[in-house]
Amino acid sequence: MTPGPGHALVTGGGSGIGRAVALGLAAAGWQVTVLGRNVTRLAAVAREHAGIVALGCDVGDEAAVMSTLEEATGRYGPPGLLVNGAGIVETAPFAKSPDVLWDRLWRTNVMGAVHMSRAVLPAMRQLPAARIINIASTASLKGYAYVSAYTATKHALLGMTRALALELAGTAITVNAVCPGYTDTDIVRDAVANIVARTGRSEAEALATFTGTNPQGRLIDPAEVLGTVLWLASDAARSVTGQAIVVAGGEIM
Ligand code: NDP
């Protein structure tokens, strides 16, 4: 039994990985609701495909999540697929990472997925099949210097994925994490610009910091993350639950 193509929710659908996932799901026939804070950017994605609708929502705010979910479900029915793509990164040495930085990252990267999952579960339980897919990271499985808070939140997101998958194993809902390595989106583009500004290194040298972690020597294309999402959403993946699917050119094995 497959959950789709039905109604899919994609948080962080206004840019990068979430945008690629939203467009790919819409092309595969899903009715997609994209969620994020920047409604202008979300609306631009919605204009790219008739099967995409944009709703402004800060996933860190549970009340906003609940009312947005009510609106989305009222329009297109219970979501059979939730892709938790919303996430933020802040780079800083551990000693210069104050509580407010940890709180910001925790609220979006962990509680965002918690709020969304908690909100969709009652409706998902009524469906013949459903999927929750968390866009985690290779940082869910290994450490990286100068991103201690980000790494901790991504480890936590994977922990939540595994526990929830077991809790729901008796239902038709699977819960999985996709763990991309450095991917060609604004997150990496901004980090490259930062390195150039701070160190005076060339853009090519700064980019090599990121491509160098991937044994294939390149950034991941958001379309590759979409491919894994499409597979996890399919009937072929109905026995795949609680997994961390690494899309990183062999960085982790
Ligand atoms: P982007 O910055 O392009 O995407 C992040 C998205 O999250 C934005 O669209 C942003 O939209 C949204 N977002 C952030 N905070 C909130 C919030 N509080 N509520 C709702 N939406 C929010 O980067 P990526 O596409 O690269 O990142 C997508 C996911 O992939 C993230 O979880 C990231 O950690 C993960 N990832 C990225 C990797 C990379 O190298 N790029 C590698 C591994 C994982 P808005 O600002 O409008 O709210």
mmCIF file of C-alpha atoms and ligand atoms in Angstrom:
data_model
loop_
_atom_site.group_PDB
_atom_site.id
_atom_site.type_symbol
_atom_site.label_atom_id
_atom_site.label_comp_id
_atom_site.label_asym_id
_atom_site.label_seq_id
_atom_site.Cartn_x
_atom_site.Cartn_y
_atom_site.Cartn_z
ATOM 1 C CA MET A 1 0.000 0.000 0.000
ATOM 2 C CA THR A 2 1.436 3.370 -0.967
ATOM 3 C CA PRO A 3 0.527 6.714 0.649
ATOM 4 C CA GLY A 4 0.477 8.518 -2.651
ATOM 5 C CA PRO A 5 0.265 10.381 -4.713
ATOM 6 C CA GLY A 6 -1.964 12.152 -2.224
ATOM 7 C CA HIS A 7 -1.396 15.196 -0.049
ATOM 8 C CA ALA A 8 2.243 15.852 0.921
ATOM 9 C CA LEU A 9 3.586 18.459 3.339
ATOM 10 C CA VAL A 10 7.126 19.742 2.819
ATOM 11 C CA THR A 11 8.614 22.072 5.433
ATOM 12 C CA GLY A 12 11.447 24.278 4.196
ATOM 13 C CA GLY A 13 9.903 23.942 0.734
ATOM 14 C CA GLY A 14 10.836 27.478 -0.283
ATOM 15 C CA SER A 15 14.485 26.732 -1.043
ATOM 16 C CA GLY A 16 17.240 24.162 -1.521
ATOM 17 C CA ILE A 17 16.432 20.547 -0.730
ATOM 18 C CA GLY A 18 12.826 21.259 0.290
ATOM 19 C CA ARG A 19 12.142 23.114 -2.976
ATOM 20 C CA ALA A 20 13.585 20.242 -5.040
ATOM 21 C CA VAL A 21 11.528 17.722 -3.049
ATOM 22 C CA ALA A 22 8.325 19.784 -3.427
ATOM 23 C CA LEU A 23 8.769 20.200 -7.193
ATOM 24 C CA GLY A 24 9.650 16.515 -7.638
ATOM 25 C CA LEU A 25 6.672 15.308 -5.615
ATOM 26 C CA ALA A 26 4.354 17.638 -7.533
ATOM 27 C CA ALA A 27 5.760 16.301 -10.817
ATOM 28 C CA ALA A 28 5.021 12.784 -9.535
ATOM 29 C CA GLY A 29 1.376 13.751 -9.011
ATOM 30 C CA TRP A 30 1.314 14.705 -5.314
ATOM 31 C CA GLN A 31 -0.674 17.696 -4.098
ATOM 32 C CA VAL A 32 2.055 19.504 -2.179
ATOM 33 C CA THR A 33 1.757 22.087 0.595
ATOM 34 C CA VAL A 34 5.067 23.866 1.200
ATOM 35 C CA LEU A 35 5.657 25.460 4.609
ATOM 36 C CA GLY A 36 8.240 27.999 5.744
ATOM 37 C CA ARG A 37 8.599 31.482 7.170
ATOM 38 C CA ASN A 38 9.479 33.426 4.002
ATOM 39 C CA VAL A 39 6.140 33.484 2.176
ATOM 40 C CA THR A 40 7.524 35.361 -0.837
ATOM 41 C CA ARG A 41 9.996 32.575 -1.515
ATOM 42 C CA LEU A 42 7.345 29.885 -0.889
ATOM 43 C CA ALA A 43 4.936 31.609 -3.275
ATOM 44 C CA ALA A 44 7.632 31.628 -5.982
ATOM 45 C CA VAL A 45 7.952 27.834 -5.648
ATOM 46 C CA ALA A 46 4.157 27.452 -5.766
ATOM 47 C CA ARG A 47 4.154 29.418 -9.036
ATOM 48 C CA GLU A 48 6.499 26.832 -10.536
ATOM 49 C CA HIS A 49 3.891 24.041 -10.369
ATOM 50 C CA ALA A 50 0.098 24.063 -10.198
ATOM 51 C CA GLY A 51 0.200 21.182 -7.701
ATOM 52 C CA ILE A 52 1.999 23.253 -5.047
ATOM 53 C CA VAL A 53 0.392 25.563 -2.504
ATOM 54 C CA ALA A 54 2.353 27.788 -0.072
ATOM 55 C CA LEU A 55 1.481 28.374 3.576
ATOM 56 C CA GLY A 56 3.573 30.558 5.885
ATOM 57 C CA CYS A 57 4.479 28.754 9.113
ATOM 58 C CA ASP A 58 7.292 28.817 11.674
ATOM 59 C CA VAL A 59 7.674 25.120 12.556
ATOM 60 C CA GLY A 60 9.208 26.084 15.900
ATOM 61 C CA ASP A 61 5.847 27.535 16.965
ATOM 62 C CA GLU A 62 3.481 24.679 17.811
ATOM 63 C CA ALA A 63 0.316 26.832 17.760
ATOM 64 C CA ALA A 64 1.217 28.047 14.251
ATOM 65 C CA VAL A 65 1.875 24.450 13.161
ATOM 66 C CA MET A 66 -1.515 23.296 14.466
ATOM 67 C CA SER A 67 -3.486 26.052 12.724
ATOM 68 C CA THR A 68 -1.514 25.680 9.468
ATOM 69 C CA LEU A 69 -2.103 21.924 9.497
ATOM 70 C CA GLU A 70 -5.811 22.487 10.025
ATOM 71 C CA GLU A 71 -5.890 24.791 7.009
ATOM 72 C CA ALA A 72 -3.849 22.436 4.798
ATOM 73 C CA THR A 73 -5.899 19.378 5.786
ATOM 74 C CA GLY A 74 -9.146 21.281 5.246
ATOM 75 C CA ARG A 75 -8.049 22.087 1.694
ATOM 76 C CA TYR A 76 -6.467 18.831 0.522
ATOM 77 C CA GLY A 77 -7.292 16.161 3.082
ATOM 78 C CA PRO A 78 -5.083 14.274 5.520
ATOM 79 C CA PRO A 79 -1.412 14.248 4.505
ATOM 80 C CA GLY A 80 -0.010 10.822 3.632
ATOM 81 C CA LEU A 81 3.518 12.207 3.476
ATOM 82 C CA LEU A 82 5.370 14.651 5.696
ATOM 83 C CA VAL A 83 8.869 15.725 4.713
ATOM 84 C CA ASN A 84 10.539 17.650 7.543
ATOM 85 C CA GLY A 85 13.065 19.694 5.578
ATOM 86 C CA ALA A 86 13.143 22.912 7.623
ATOM 87 C CA GLY A 87 16.526 23.416 9.228
ATOM 88 C CA ILE A 88 19.088 26.057 10.133
ATOM 89 C CA VAL A 89 22.842 26.036 10.620
ATOM 90 C CA GLU A 90 24.978 28.368 12.713
ATOM 91 C CA THR A 91 28.732 27.976 12.750
ATOM 92 C CA ALA A 92 30.735 28.886 15.863
ATOM 93 C CA PRO A 93 33.437 27.409 18.087
ATOM 94 C CA PHE A 94 31.912 25.469 20.989
ATOM 95 C CA ALA A 95 33.150 28.031 23.538
ATOM 96 C CA LYS A 96 31.419 30.792 21.572
ATOM 97 C CA SER A 97 28.088 29.002 21.192
ATOM 98 C CA PRO A 98 25.796 30.513 23.865
ATOM 99 C CA ASP A 99 22.514 28.985 25.053
ATOM 100 C CA VAL A 100 20.510 31.231 22.720
ATOM 101 C CA LEU A 101 22.278 29.687 19.721
ATOM 102 C CA TRP A 102 21.592 26.149 21.012
ATOM 103 C CA ASP A 103 17.942 27.107 21.685
ATOM 104 C CA ARG A 104 17.455 28.500 18.160
ATOM 105 C CA LEU A 105 18.817 25.386 16.479
ATOM 106 C CA TRP A 106 16.974 23.005 18.822
ATOM 107 C CA ARG A 107 13.638 24.799 18.269
ATOM 108 C CA THR A 108 13.787 24.534 14.485
ATOM 109 C CA ASN A 109 15.826 21.390 13.769
ATOM 110 C CA VAL A 110 14.300 19.159 16.460
ATOM 111 C CA MET A 111 11.090 20.725 17.768
ATOM 112 C CA GLY A 112 10.054 21.712 14.228
ATOM 113 C CA ALA A 113 9.966 18.030 13.241
ATOM 114 C CA VAL A 114 8.384 17.101 16.580
ATOM 115 C CA HIS A 115 5.593 19.676 16.192
ATOM 116 C CA MET A 116 4.882 18.683 12.589
ATOM 117 C CA SER A 117 4.930 14.939 13.303
ATOM 118 C CA ARG A 118 2.731 15.254 16.390
ATOM 119 C CA ALA A 119 0.256 17.374 14.412
ATOM 120 C CA VAL A 120 -0.064 14.996 11.432
ATOM 121 C CA LEU A 121 -0.125 11.662 13.282
ATOM 122 C CA PRO A 122 -3.830 11.519 14.205
ATOM 123 C CA ALA A 123 -4.814 12.041 10.540
ATOM 124 C CA MET A 124 -2.074 9.717 9.252
ATOM 125 C CA ARG A 125 -3.283 6.898 11.498
ATOM 126 C CA GLN A 126 -6.596 6.916 9.581
ATOM 127 C CA LEU A 127 -4.868 6.362 6.203
ATOM 128 C CA PRO A 128 -4.027 2.975 4.640
ATOM 129 C CA ALA A 129 -0.347 4.065 4.469
ATOM 130 C CA ALA A 130 1.702 7.121 5.404
ATOM 131 C CA ARG A 131 5.311 8.292 5.630
ATOM 132 C CA ILE A 132 7.311 10.708 7.754
ATOM 133 C CA ILE A 133 10.692 11.566 6.235
ATOM 134 C CA ASN A 134 13.133 13.708 8.198
ATOM 135 C CA ILE A 135 15.881 15.492 6.294
ATOM 136 C CA ALA A 136 18.645 14.820 8.793
ATOM 137 C CA SER A 137 22.342 14.954 7.807
ATOM 138 C CA THR A 138 25.644 13.124 7.849
ATOM 139 C CA ALA A 139 25.938 15.276 11.010
ATOM 140 C CA SER A 140 23.361 12.866 12.495
ATOM 141 C CA LEU A 141 26.030 10.146 12.361
ATOM 142 C CA LYS A 142 29.418 11.859 12.836
ATOM 143 C CA GLY A 143 30.862 15.054 14.274
ATOM 144 C CA TYR A 144 32.028 18.157 12.435
ATOM 145 C CA ALA A 145 34.117 20.882 14.066
ATOM 146 C CA TYR A 146 32.577 24.310 14.785
ATOM 147 C CA VAL A 147 28.955 23.135 14.457
ATOM 148 C CA SER A 148 28.435 21.445 17.827
ATOM 149 C CA ALA A 149 24.849 22.647 18.246
ATOM 150 C CA TYR A 150 23.872 21.728 14.675
ATOM 151 C CA THR A 151 25.490 18.306 15.034
ATOM 152 C CA ALA A 152 23.702 17.700 18.343
ATOM 153 C CA THR A 153 20.322 18.662 16.877
ATOM 154 C CA LYS A 154 20.829 16.397 13.875
ATOM 155 C CA HIS A 155 21.821 13.486 16.153
ATOM 156 C CA ALA A 156 18.653 14.198 18.155
ATOM 157 C CA LEU A 157 16.510 14.243 15.010
ATOM 158 C CA LEU A 158 17.806 10.784 14.094
ATOM 159 C CA GLY A 159 17.160 9.537 17.626
ATOM 160 C CA MET A 160 13.577 10.794 17.399
ATOM 161 C CA THR A 161 13.235 9.123 13.978
ATOM 162 C CA ARG A 162 14.318 5.740 15.334
ATOM 163 C CA ALA A 163 12.155 5.856 18.463
ATOM 164 C CA LEU A 164 9.041 7.035 16.614
ATOM 165 C CA ALA A 165 9.551 4.400 13.905
ATOM 166 C CA LEU A 166 9.426 1.670 16.564
ATOM 167 C CA GLU A 167 6.458 3.247 18.289
ATOM 168 C CA LEU A 168 4.559 3.243 14.971
ATOM 169 C CA ALA A 169 5.807 -0.123 13.679
ATOM 170 C CA GLY A 170 2.378 -1.661 14.308
ATOM 171 C CA THR A 171 0.750 0.931 12.030
ATOM 172 C CA ALA A 172 1.091 1.621 8.295
ATOM 173 C CA ILE A 173 3.273 4.681 9.005
ATOM 174 C CA THR A 174 7.027 4.522 8.411
ATOM 175 C CA VAL A 175 9.485 7.072 9.796
ATOM 176 C CA ASN A 176 12.910 7.496 8.231
ATOM 177 C CA ALA A 177 15.793 9.952 7.998
ATOM 178 C CA VAL A 178 17.641 10.959 4.844
ATOM 179 C CA CYS A 179 21.215 11.969 5.691
ATOM 180 C CA PRO A 180 22.769 14.059 2.922
ATOM 181 C CA GLY A 181 26.397 15.121 2.911
ATOM 182 C CA TYR A 182 27.225 18.700 1.891
ATOM 183 C CA THR A 183 24.556 19.622 -0.653
ATOM 184 C CA ASP A 184 24.489 22.346 -3.277
ATOM 185 C CA THR A 185 22.114 24.812 -1.551
ATOM 186 C CA ASP A 186 22.240 28.220 0.148
ATOM 187 C CA ILE A 187 23.551 26.622 3.357
ATOM 188 C CA VAL A 188 26.804 25.635 1.630
ATOM 189 C CA ARG A 189 26.886 28.731 -0.618
ATOM 190 C CA ASP A 190 26.627 30.979 2.467
ATOM 191 C CA ALA A 191 29.318 28.964 4.256
ATOM 192 C CA VAL A 192 31.656 29.316 1.252
ATOM 193 C CA ALA A 193 31.025 33.088 1.177
ATOM 194 C CA ASN A 194 31.769 33.253 4.925
ATOM 195 C CA ILE A 195 35.058 31.423 4.565
ATOM 196 C CA VAL A 196 36.096 33.715 1.687
ATOM 197 C CA ALA A 197 35.175 36.810 3.749
ATOM 198 C CA ARG A 198 36.878 35.609 6.933
ATOM 199 C CA THR A 199 40.039 34.021 5.561
ATOM 200 C CA GLY A 200 40.649 35.687 2.205
ATOM 201 C CA ARG A 201 40.855 32.259 0.589
ATOM 202 C CA SER A 202 39.568 31.924 -2.971
ATOM 203 C CA GLU A 203 36.045 30.635 -3.607
ATOM 204 C CA ALA A 204 37.454 27.438 -5.154
ATOM 205 C CA GLU A 205 39.621 26.811 -2.065
ATOM 206 C CA ALA A 206 36.661 27.469 0.242
ATOM 207 C CA LEU A 207 34.427 25.134 -1.773
ATOM 208 C CA ALA A 208 37.081 22.415 -1.556
ATOM 209 C CA THR A 209 36.580 22.396 2.247
ATOM 210 C CA PHE A 210 33.151 20.922 1.555
ATOM 211 C CA THR A 211 33.701 18.803 -1.569
ATOM 212 C CA GLY A 212 36.801 17.347 0.110
ATOM 213 C CA THR A 213 34.722 15.497 2.726
ATOM 214 C CA ASN A 214 32.923 13.571 -0.027
ATOM 215 C CA PRO A 215 34.996 10.702 -1.490
ATOM 216 C CA GLN A 216 33.296 11.432 -4.834
ATOM 217 C CA GLY A 217 34.756 14.952 -4.544
ATOM 218 C CA ARG A 218 31.577 16.934 -5.169
ATOM 219 C CA LEU A 219 28.501 18.427 -3.549
ATOM 220 C CA ILE A 220 25.294 16.393 -3.452
ATOM 221 C CA ASP A 221 22.601 17.574 -5.867
ATOM 222 C CA PRO A 222 19.222 18.258 -4.138
ATOM 223 C CA ALA A 223 17.690 16.033 -6.857
ATOM 224 C CA GLU A 224 19.553 13.092 -5.306
ATOM 225 C CA VAL A 225 17.820 13.720 -1.974
ATOM 226 C CA LEU A 226 14.504 13.905 -3.852
ATOM 227 C CA GLY A 227 15.221 10.480 -5.377
ATOM 228 C CA THR A 228 15.594 8.940 -1.918
ATOM 229 C CA VAL A 229 12.413 10.662 -0.714
ATOM 230 C CA LEU A 230 10.458 9.294 -3.705
ATOM 231 C CA TRP A 231 11.722 5.784 -2.943
ATOM 232 C CA LEU A 232 10.928 6.032 0.784
ATOM 233 C CA ALA A 233 7.422 7.239 -0.130
ATOM 234 C CA SER A 234 6.858 4.269 -2.426
ATOM 235 C CA ASP A 235 5.314 0.905 -1.645
ATOM 236 C CA ALA A 236 8.732 -0.702 -2.299
ATOM 237 C CA ALA A 237 9.980 0.920 0.944
ATOM 238 C CA ARG A 238 7.079 -0.147 3.184
ATOM 239 C CA SER A 239 9.408 -2.323 5.300
ATOM 240 C CA VAL A 240 12.038 0.401 5.582
ATOM 241 C CA THR A 241 11.519 2.229 8.872
ATOM 242 C CA GLY A 242 13.770 3.803 11.476
ATOM 243 C CA GLN A 243 16.584 4.028 8.937
ATOM 244 C CA ALA A 244 19.217 6.660 8.253
ATOM 245 C CA ILE A 245 19.688 6.637 4.472
ATOM 246 C CA VAL A 246 23.039 8.286 3.784
ATOM 247 C CA VAL A 247 23.357 10.208 0.492
ATOM 248 C CA ALA A 248 26.953 11.364 0.705
ATOM 249 C CA GLY A 249 29.188 9.782 -1.943
ATOM 250 C CA GLY A 250 30.663 7.324 0.551
ATOM 251 C CA GLU A 251 31.543 9.841 3.295
ATOM 252 C CA ILE A 252 29.982 7.453 5.800
ATOM 253 C CA MET A 253 29.984 3.669 5.477
HETATM 254 P P1 NDP B 1 18.056 26.013 2.920
HETATM 255 O O1 NDP B 1 18.550 27.065 3.828
HETATM 256 O O2 NDP B 1 17.877 26.316 1.481
HETATM 257 O O3 NDP B 1 16.674 25.418 3.458
HETATM 258 C C1 NDP B 1 16.268 25.457 4.773
HETATM 259 C C2 NDP B 1 14.778 25.762 4.757
HETATM 260 O O4 NDP B 1 14.249 25.672 6.078
HETATM 261 C C3 NDP B 1 14.466 27.150 4.247
HETATM 262 O O5 NDP B 1 13.560 27.038 3.163
HETATM 263 C C4 NDP B 1 13.829 27.867 5.422
HETATM 264 O O6 NDP B 1 12.777 28.683 4.975
HETATM 265 C C5 NDP B 1 13.309 26.702 6.240
HETATM 266 N N1 NDP B 1 13.211 27.030 7.647
HETATM 267 C C6 NDP B 1 14.215 27.394 8.487
HETATM 268 N N2 NDP B 1 13.738 27.647 9.712
HETATM 269 C C7 NDP B 1 12.386 27.453 9.655
HETATM 270 C C8 NDP B 1 11.325 27.568 10.589
HETATM 271 N N3 NDP B 1 11.547 27.931 11.865
HETATM 272 N N4 NDP B 1 10.073 27.267 10.178
HETATM 273 C C9 NDP B 1 9.835 26.905 8.900
HETATM 274 N N5 NDP B 1 10.801 26.768 7.971
HETATM 275 C C10 NDP B 1 12.055 27.055 8.348
HETATM 276 O O7 NDP B 1 19.050 24.802 3.088
HETATM 277 P P2 NDP B 1 18.987 23.276 2.657
HETATM 278 O O8 NDP B 1 18.004 23.053 1.588
HETATM 279 O O9 NDP B 1 20.376 22.882 2.456
HETATM 280 O O10 NDP B 1 18.481 22.588 4.004
HETATM 281 C C11 NDP B 1 17.344 21.744 4.068
HETATM 282 C C12 NDP B 1 17.578 20.703 5.165
HETATM 283 O O11 NDP B 1 18.647 19.853 4.760
HETATM 284 C C13 NDP B 1 17.988 21.297 6.521
HETATM 285 O O12 NDP B 1 17.347 20.577 7.555
HETATM 286 C C14 NDP B 1 19.484 21.047 6.556
HETATM 287 O O13 NDP B 1 19.947 20.934 7.869
HETATM 288 C C15 NDP B 1 19.572 19.735 5.813
HETATM 289 N N6 NDP B 1 20.880 19.421 5.279
HETATM 290 C C16 NDP B 1 21.512 20.284 4.421
HETATM 291 C C17 NDP B 1 22.777 19.973 3.937
HETATM 292 C C18 NDP B 1 23.536 20.893 3.038
HETATM 293 O O14 NDP B 1 24.748 20.704 2.904
HETATM 294 N N7 NDP B 1 22.927 21.855 2.380
HETATM 295 C C19 NDP B 1 23.424 18.707 4.287
HETATM 296 C C20 NDP B 1 22.647 17.867 5.164
HETATM 297 C C21 NDP B 1 21.435 18.227 5.631
HETATM 298 P P3 NDP B 1 12.381 30.067 5.688
HETATM 299 O O15 NDP B 1 13.641 30.817 5.930
HETATM 300 O O16 NDP B 1 11.450 30.668 4.711
HETATM 301 O O17 NDP B 1 11.663 29.691 6.951
#
